[in-house]
Amino acid sequence: MNKTTAAITAVGGYVPDFVLSNKVLETMVDTNDEWITSRTGIKERRILKEENAGTSYMAIRAAQDLIKKGNVDPSEIDFVLVATATPDLPVASTAAYVASEIGAVNAFAYDLQAACSSFLYGMSTAASYIESGKYKKVLVIGADKMSSILDYTDRTTCIIFGDGAGAVLFEPNEEGLGVQDEYLRSDGVGRQFLKIDAGGSILPASEETVKNKQHYVYQDGKSVFKFAVSNMAEVSALIMERNNLSHEDVQWLVPHQANKRIIDATANRMGVDSEKVMINIDRYGNTTSATLPLLLFDYEKQLKKGDNLIFAAFGGGFTWGSIYLKWAYNS
Ligand code: UT7
């Protein structure tokens, strides 16, 4: 009997309509289009402007897009995982709310937070649930409203991030397609370089913390960059090696969209040509948990059954890793 693997069988996505371009950012902070483009590869990002709308607003729309396109009956979904660093509320699962709103009335649901690696780790969780034989339909949504935790007077962070959501459905596969291998890592040394100081259990919200802008993202970009370049490239090369994949065997690199230079370094180390590298950082910036599913959303039509995809991510914590997946359908 064939081993049951976990395959992606449907994809959905959502990005807000509002476009924040580099040109507009030039009027907000001391920056310029040339610097942002050459240092990061970003030209514009989407920002969620709807009032009283949080991450779930986008997660629900990405899931509904998947349900419609994939002709999925939401009542058959077993588990809804929302990968996010910006939950609607500090307590109360965003995923539980999303599941109810999309009609996944028979599902259990929870959030997974591993900064920019949240979706990658979520893929691993979904695959394990499917492979265990316990669950048949697992919806993984990567969604972040990064604009809710950014200081738009800090040019070192506000130019990088954007808002968005992407969703994928995992189902059992008996043809050997889907997740083949994974290599996940973390290292707490990274906490000092990329964090939000206040609002958690160490430093709860107070008048003082708000005044000191400690509820915004802080990043020591240079240090994060060094770790990201070496670690993302290393795990991607490692997963190729241990699965005996040459660059010719890899059809697509699906890299976290943090910085075009990090993506190029990873592709170089793997020996993968640039036309095999999924990119949308120019249009969306770094959407944290949404980067990987939004790439699948954008590139779905170009993917063919049997294609070998290497996913790679790196994020705060530090957290990072790589997943090797065989695509399971033609659109
Ligand atoms: O997704 C989670 C993981 N995150 C990442 O992977 C992000 C990793 N880091 C990066 O992508 C890059 O470090 C950044 C894009 C954040 C910054 O690029 P960099 O090439 O590392 O720039 P830098 O921080 O070394 O700054 C170079 C110069 C500095 O000026 P001086 O000291 O050389 O005079 C900065 O003050 O650029 C200045 N600078 C800016 N100039 C114009 C910093 N931000 C800006 C800006 N516009 N927005």
PDB file of C-alpha atoms and ligand atoms in Angstrom, residues 30-32 35-36 39-40 116 155-156 159-161 194 219 221-222 224-225 228 256 258-259 261-262 286 314-316, ligand 1:
ATOM      1  CA  ASP A  30      13.213  60.305   4.478  1.00  0.00           C
ATOM      2  CA  THR A  31      13.569  57.667   1.780  1.00  0.00           C
ATOM      3  CA  ASN A  32      13.469  57.314  -1.989  1.00  0.00           C
ATOM      4  CA  TRP A  35      17.028  53.142  -2.282  1.00  0.00           C
ATOM      5  CA  ILE A  36      14.012  50.943  -1.590  1.00  0.00           C
ATOM      6  CA  ARG A  39      18.061  47.431  -1.345  1.00  0.00           C
ATOM      7  CA  THR A  40      14.855  45.370  -1.193  1.00  0.00           C
ATOM      8  CA  CYS A 116       7.813  35.068   8.888  1.00  0.00           C
ATOM      9  CA  ARG A 155      11.997  54.415   7.524  1.00  0.00           C
ATOM     10  CA  THR A 156      13.911  51.277   8.453  1.00  0.00           C
ATOM     11  CA  ILE A 159       9.067  50.575   3.724  1.00  0.00           C
ATOM     12  CA  ILE A 160       9.410  46.802   3.959  1.00  0.00           C
ATOM     13  CA  PHE A 161       6.084  45.326   4.999  1.00  0.00           C
ATOM     14  CA  LEU A 194      13.537  41.453  15.335  1.00  0.00           C
ATOM     15  CA  GLN A 219      14.382  45.363  13.426  1.00  0.00           C
ATOM     16  CA  GLY A 221      18.021  44.912   9.554  1.00  0.00           C
ATOM     17  CA  LYS A 222      21.725  44.301   8.939  1.00  0.00           C
ATOM     18  CA  VAL A 224      18.732  39.844  10.369  1.00  0.00           C
ATOM     19  CA  PHE A 225      19.932  40.097   6.788  1.00  0.00           C
ATOM     20  CA  ALA A 228      18.652  35.220   6.690  1.00  0.00           C
ATOM     21  CA  HIS A 256       9.785  34.042   1.612  1.00  0.00           C
ATOM     22  CA  ALA A 258      11.684  39.604   2.688  1.00  0.00           C
ATOM     23  CA  ASN A 259      14.335  41.019   0.407  1.00  0.00           C
ATOM     24  CA  ARG A 261      18.861  40.104  -2.349  1.00  0.00           C
ATOM     25  CA  ILE A 262      18.152  37.284   0.144  1.00  0.00           C
ATOM     26  CA  ASN A 286       6.970  41.491   2.881  1.00  0.00           C
ATOM     27  CA  PHE A 314      13.341  32.896   7.440  1.00  0.00           C
ATOM     28  CA  GLY A 315      11.873  35.082  10.181  1.00  0.00           C
ATOM     29  CA  GLY A 316      11.917  36.531  13.661  1.00  0.00           C
TER      30      GLY A 316
HETATM   31  O1  UT7 B   1      11.045  38.749   6.986  1.00  0.00           O
HETATM   32  C1  UT7 B   1      11.643  38.690   8.231  1.00  0.00           C
HETATM   33  C2  UT7 B   1      13.104  38.739   8.146  1.00  0.00           C
HETATM   34  N1  UT7 B   1      13.545  40.048   7.756  1.00  0.00           N
HETATM   35  C3  UT7 B   1      14.491  40.184   6.837  1.00  0.00           C
HETATM   36  O2  UT7 B   1      14.914  39.215   6.277  1.00  0.00           O
HETATM   37  C4  UT7 B   1      15.028  41.572   6.577  1.00  0.00           C
HETATM   38  C5  UT7 B   1      16.527  41.541   6.493  1.00  0.00           C
HETATM   39  N2  UT7 B   1      17.134  42.842   6.324  1.00  0.00           N
HETATM   40  C6  UT7 B   1      17.034  43.567   5.193  1.00  0.00           C
HETATM   41  O3  UT7 B   1      16.330  43.207   4.290  1.00  0.00           O
HETATM   42  C7  UT7 B   1      17.888  44.797   5.061  1.00  0.00           C
HETATM   43  O4  UT7 B   1      18.818  44.846   6.111  1.00  0.00           O
HETATM   44  C8  UT7 B   1      17.088  46.138   5.034  1.00  0.00           C
HETATM   45  C9  UT7 B   1      16.301  46.249   3.755  1.00  0.00           C
HETATM   46  C10 UT7 B   1      16.151  46.195   6.229  1.00  0.00           C
HETATM   47  C11 UT7 B   1      18.058  47.313   5.094  1.00  0.00           C
HETATM   48  O5  UT7 B   1      18.987  47.237   4.021  1.00  0.00           O
HETATM   49  P1  UT7 B   1      20.559  47.363   4.305  1.00  0.00           P
HETATM   50  O6  UT7 B   1      21.218  47.285   2.985  1.00  0.00           O
HETATM   51  O7  UT7 B   1      20.931  46.331   5.319  1.00  0.00           O
HETATM   52  O8  UT7 B   1      20.688  48.814   4.869  1.00  0.00           O
HETATM   53  P2  UT7 B   1      21.315  49.296   6.259  1.00  0.00           P
HETATM   54  O9  UT7 B   1      20.383  49.003   7.382  1.00  0.00           O
HETATM   55  O10 UT7 B   1      22.723  48.810   6.369  1.00  0.00           O
HETATM   56  O11 UT7 B   1      21.361  50.854   6.031  1.00  0.00           O
HETATM   57  C12 UT7 B   1      22.227  51.449   5.042  1.00  0.00           C
HETATM   58  C13 UT7 B   1      22.001  52.949   5.056  1.00  0.00           C
HETATM   59  C14 UT7 B   1      22.037  53.569   6.455  1.00  0.00           C
HETATM   60  O12 UT7 B   1      22.614  54.845   6.341  1.00  0.00           O
HETATM   61  P3  UT7 B   1      24.150  55.086   6.701  1.00  0.00           P
HETATM   62  O13 UT7 B   1      24.299  54.692   8.138  1.00  0.00           O
HETATM   63  O14 UT7 B   1      24.922  54.207   5.767  1.00  0.00           O
HETATM   64  O15 UT7 B   1      24.329  56.537   6.447  1.00  0.00           O
HETATM   65  C15 UT7 B   1      20.569  53.717   6.816  1.00  0.00           C
HETATM   66  O16 UT7 B   1      20.340  54.738   7.739  1.00  0.00           O
HETATM   67  O17 UT7 B   1      20.679  53.225   4.530  1.00  0.00           O
HETATM   68  C16 UT7 B   1      19.957  54.043   5.478  1.00  0.00           C
HETATM   69  N3  UT7 B   1      18.533  53.692   5.385  1.00  0.00           N
HETATM   70  C17 UT7 B   1      17.726  54.236   4.473  1.00  0.00           C
HETATM   71  N4  UT7 B   1      17.908  55.132   3.499  1.00  0.00           N
HETATM   72  C18 UT7 B   1      16.845  55.456   2.731  1.00  0.00           C
HETATM   73  C19 UT7 B   1      17.854  52.798   6.138  1.00  0.00           C
HETATM   74  N5  UT7 B   1      16.580  52.754   5.725  1.00  0.00           N
HETATM   75  C20 UT7 B   1      16.461  53.608   4.700  1.00  0.00           C
HETATM   76  C21 UT7 B   1      15.390  53.996   3.859  1.00  0.00           C
HETATM   77  N6  UT7 B   1      15.626  54.917   2.890  1.00  0.00           N
HETATM   78  N7  UT7 B   1      14.153  53.496   3.988  1.00  0.00           N
END
